[in-house]
Short mmCIF file of C-alpha atoms in Angstrom, two decimals:
data_model
loop_
_atom_site.label_atom_id
_atom_site.label_comp_id
_atom_site.label_asym_id
_atom_site.label_seq_id
_atom_site.Cartn_x
_atom_site.Cartn_y
_atom_site.Cartn_z
CA MET A 27 -14.07 -6.34 13.36
CA LYS A 28 -11.59 -5.22 15.99
CA THR A 29 -11.02 -1.49 16.31
CA PHE A 30 -7.57 -1.62 17.93
CA LEU A 31 -4.65 -4.02 17.52
CA ARG A 32 -1.22 -4.06 19.07
CA LEU A 33 1.44 -5.64 16.84
CA GLN A 34 5.19 -6.16 17.09
CA TYR A 35 7.10 -3.51 15.17
CA GLU A 36 9.97 -5.64 13.92
CA LYS A 37 11.68 -5.89 10.57
CA PRO A 38 13.69 -9.13 10.52
CA ASP A 39 15.91 -8.22 7.57
CA GLU A 40 18.00 -5.11 6.98
CA LEU A 41 17.19 -2.67 4.22
CA PRO A 42 20.29 -1.91 2.11
CA SER A 43 21.77 1.49 2.98
CA GLU A 44 21.29 2.89 -0.55
CA PHE A 45 17.55 3.10 0.14
CA GLY A 46 18.01 5.45 3.08
CA HIS A 47 15.26 5.66 5.72
CA ASP A 48 13.47 2.36 6.39
CA ILE A 49 9.77 3.07 5.85
CA ARG A 50 8.70 -0.53 5.37
CA THR A 51 5.54 -1.91 6.90
CA PRO A 52 6.32 -4.48 9.62
CA GLU A 53 5.83 -8.09 8.56
CA SER A 54 3.53 -8.71 11.56
CA PHE A 55 1.10 -6.13 10.12
CA VAL A 56 1.00 -7.84 6.74
CA GLU A 57 0.69 -11.31 8.28
CA GLU A 58 -2.23 -10.23 10.48
CA PHE A 59 -4.32 -8.83 7.65
CA VAL A 60 -3.43 -11.22 4.85
CA THR A 61 -4.32 -14.13 7.15
CA GLU A 62 -7.61 -12.54 8.24
CA PHE A 63 -8.82 -11.34 4.83
CA SER A 64 -7.64 -14.05 2.41
CA GLN A 65 -7.30 -17.79 2.00
CA GLU A 66 -4.39 -19.94 0.82
CA GLY A 67 -4.11 -19.70 -2.98
CA ASP A 68 -5.76 -16.25 -3.15
CA THR A 69 -4.22 -13.47 -5.20
CA VAL A 70 -3.04 -10.44 -3.20
CA LEU A 71 -2.31 -7.13 -4.90
CA GLY A 72 0.13 -4.47 -3.69
CA PRO A 73 -0.23 -1.53 -6.12
CA PHE A 74 2.41 0.47 -4.21
CA ALA A 75 4.83 -2.42 -3.73
CA GLY A 76 7.54 -0.34 -2.04
CA PHE A 77 10.19 -2.74 -0.77
CA GLY A 78 8.04 -5.86 -1.25
CA THR A 79 7.13 -6.69 2.34
CA THR A 80 3.51 -7.47 1.43
CA MET A 81 4.63 -9.61 -1.49
CA LYS A 82 7.20 -11.50 0.62
CA VAL A 83 4.83 -12.24 3.51
CA THR A 84 1.95 -13.07 1.15
CA GLU A 85 4.11 -15.67 -0.58
CA GLU A 86 5.18 -17.14 2.78
CA LEU A 87 1.47 -17.50 3.67
CA ASP A 88 0.80 -19.52 0.47
CA ARG A 89 -1.02 -16.73 -1.33
CA VAL A 90 -0.01 -15.41 -4.76
CA PRO A 91 1.41 -11.87 -4.62
CA TYR A 92 1.36 -9.29 -7.40
CA GLY A 93 2.72 -5.80 -7.12
CA VAL A 94 3.46 -2.60 -8.99
CA GLU A 95 6.35 -0.32 -8.09
CA TYR A 96 7.46 2.90 -9.78
CA GLU A 97 11.11 2.92 -8.68
CA GLU A 98 13.21 0.51 -10.70
CA ASP A 99 15.80 -0.12 -7.96
CA ARG A 100 13.01 -1.18 -5.61
CA VAL A 101 11.61 -3.55 -8.25
CA SER A 102 15.03 -5.26 -8.45
CA PHE A 103 15.17 -5.46 -4.65
CA ILE A 104 11.70 -7.05 -4.50
CA ARG A 105 12.54 -9.57 -7.22
CA ASP A 106 15.48 -10.75 -5.13
CA ARG A 107 13.26 -11.11 -2.01
CA ILE A 108 10.49 -13.30 -3.43
CA GLU A 109 10.25 -16.60 -5.26
CA HIS A 110 8.08 -15.27 -8.10
CA GLY A 111 9.94 -12.08 -8.97
CA GLU A 112 8.09 -11.87 -12.27
CA ASN A 113 4.97 -10.95 -10.28
CA VAL A 114 6.23 -7.41 -9.58
CA VAL A 115 5.81 -4.90 -12.39
CA HIS A 116 7.89 -1.78 -12.87
CA GLY A 117 5.20 0.83 -13.50
CA THR A 118 2.54 3.08 -12.05
CA ILE A 119 -0.79 2.47 -10.40
CA PHE A 120 -2.52 4.54 -13.07
CA ASP A 121 -1.60 1.92 -15.70
CA LEU A 122 -2.61 -1.03 -13.50
CA PRO A 123 -5.27 -2.47 -15.87
CA ALA A 124 -2.74 -2.51 -18.74
CA TYR A 125 -0.43 -4.94 -16.88
CA ASP A 126 -2.88 -7.82 -17.35
CA LEU A 127 -2.53 -9.07 -13.78
CA PRO A 128 -5.00 -11.63 -12.45
CA THR A 129 -8.05 -10.38 -10.59
CA ALA A 130 -7.11 -9.87 -6.94
CA ASP A 131 -8.93 -11.36 -3.97
CA LEU A 132 -7.33 -8.85 -1.60
CA CYS A 133 -5.52 -5.54 -1.97
CA LEU A 134 -3.27 -4.53 0.93
CA THR A 135 -1.37 -1.33 0.36
CA SER A 136 0.07 1.82 1.81
CA PRO A 137 -0.10 4.71 -0.66
CA PRO A 138 2.38 7.58 -0.65
CA TYR A 139 1.49 10.30 1.86
CA MET A 140 1.30 14.07 1.37
CA ALA A 141 0.88 16.77 4.01
CA GLU A 142 -1.45 19.69 3.32
CA GLU A 143 1.50 22.08 3.25
CA GLY A 144 3.44 19.82 0.83
CA GLU A 145 4.43 21.13 -2.57
CA THR A 146 5.49 18.01 -4.46
CA ASN A 147 3.07 15.36 -5.68
CA PRO A 148 3.86 11.84 -4.43
CA PHE A 149 1.86 10.36 -7.29
CA GLN A 150 4.46 11.88 -9.62
CA ASN A 151 7.26 10.25 -7.60
CA TYR A 152 7.75 13.51 -5.68
CA THR A 153 9.06 15.28 -8.78
CA GLY A 154 6.12 17.41 -9.90
CA LYS A 155 4.68 20.44 -8.15
CA GLY A 156 1.30 19.86 -6.66
CA SER A 157 -1.16 20.79 -3.98
CA TYR A 158 -2.88 18.63 -1.39
CA GLY A 159 -6.11 19.00 -3.37
CA GLU A 160 -4.38 17.63 -6.49
CA TYR A 161 -2.97 14.80 -4.39
CA LEU A 162 -6.47 13.86 -3.22
CA THR A 163 -7.71 13.92 -6.84
CA ASP A 164 -4.89 11.53 -7.78
CA PHE A 165 -5.66 9.40 -4.72
CA ARG A 166 -9.28 9.05 -5.91
CA ARG A 167 -8.15 8.14 -9.43
CA ALA A 168 -5.59 5.63 -8.12
CA PHE A 169 -8.11 3.70 -6.07
CA ALA A 170 -10.71 3.81 -8.85
CA THR A 171 -8.07 2.06 -10.94
CA VAL A 172 -7.45 -0.51 -8.19
CA LYS A 173 -11.18 -1.28 -8.05
CA GLU A 174 -11.08 -2.37 -11.70
CA CYS A 175 -8.60 -5.11 -10.74
CA LEU A 176 -10.42 -6.58 -7.73
CA ALA A 177 -12.85 -9.47 -7.49
CA SER A 178 -16.39 -8.39 -6.58
CA ASP A 179 -16.01 -9.82 -3.06
CA ALA A 180 -12.43 -8.63 -2.51
CA HIS A 181 -11.32 -6.53 0.43
CA LEU A 182 -9.26 -3.36 0.12
CA LEU A 183 -7.06 -2.62 3.14
CA VAL A 184 -5.26 0.72 3.18
CA ASP A 185 -2.48 1.43 5.66
CA ILE A 186 -2.47 5.20 6.15
CA SER A 187 -1.83 7.75 8.90
CA ASN A 188 -2.69 11.31 9.75
CA LEU A 189 0.38 13.54 9.59
CA LYS A 190 1.71 16.03 12.08
CA ASN A 191 4.41 18.45 10.89
CA ASP A 192 5.55 21.59 12.70
CA GLY A 193 2.27 21.87 14.60
CA ASN A 194 0.11 21.33 11.51
CA VAL A 195 -2.11 18.26 11.29
CA THR A 196 -3.11 16.76 7.96
CA THR A 197 -6.18 14.56 8.44
CA LEU A 198 -5.06 12.20 5.68
CA VAL A 199 -6.87 9.20 7.16
CA TRP A 200 -10.18 11.04 7.24
CA ASP A 201 -9.74 12.55 3.78
CA ALA A 202 -8.74 9.19 2.31
CA GLY A 203 -11.62 7.49 4.14
CA ARG A 204 -14.15 9.86 2.58
CA ILE A 205 -12.72 9.23 -0.89
CA LEU A 206 -12.59 5.46 -0.46
CA SER A 207 -16.13 5.37 0.98
CA ASP A 208 -17.39 6.90 -2.26
CA GLN A 209 -15.93 3.97 -4.22
CA TYR A 210 -16.01 1.03 -1.81
CA HIS A 211 -18.19 -0.36 0.97
CA PHE A 212 -16.62 0.92 4.22
CA GLU A 213 -16.47 -1.80 6.90
CA GLY A 214 -14.45 0.07 9.50
CA GLU A 215 -11.06 1.20 10.66
CA ILE A 216 -8.48 -0.46 12.87
CA VAL A 217 -5.99 1.58 14.84
CA ILE A 218 -2.61 -0.15 15.12
CA GLY A 219 -0.34 0.30 18.10
#
């Protein structure tokens, strides 16, 4: 496994202005990892579907995408971007097993981030008060739920970054890595430039 990759940071289509800041994952990132960790016809899960980039690229690569997204306007946006719009569910990762999705061969996702000094919980769509410790508890629960939906030989790929705000560093990658290593077999990390 490579430990460093350099990818193009391009987003070929515009995000509608009502969504504000464009936080989408570049398509080159999705293409790189979906191609490496799955085969044509495989099922790929995006439990934090966001704006549907993983689902769109997965479909273009002849895999079958499924996703879950909490924000209803994003679900509508995704459905317009992909051929099989019915494969995105409006819901939450914590209810993932209830959606009766097929077992996934690959999960590629980027969960919501929280800085240590944050006060709102991203797993409650940034509406509920919460601490970083509570966020990590929810992170653990979220990925335990994902594990229930994966094939025994599936790969889980998590796109996540450490955070630096006002001189404070949140070691989110390391904290998430410890949590995920408790639940999954850790094969390594890849730094993307």
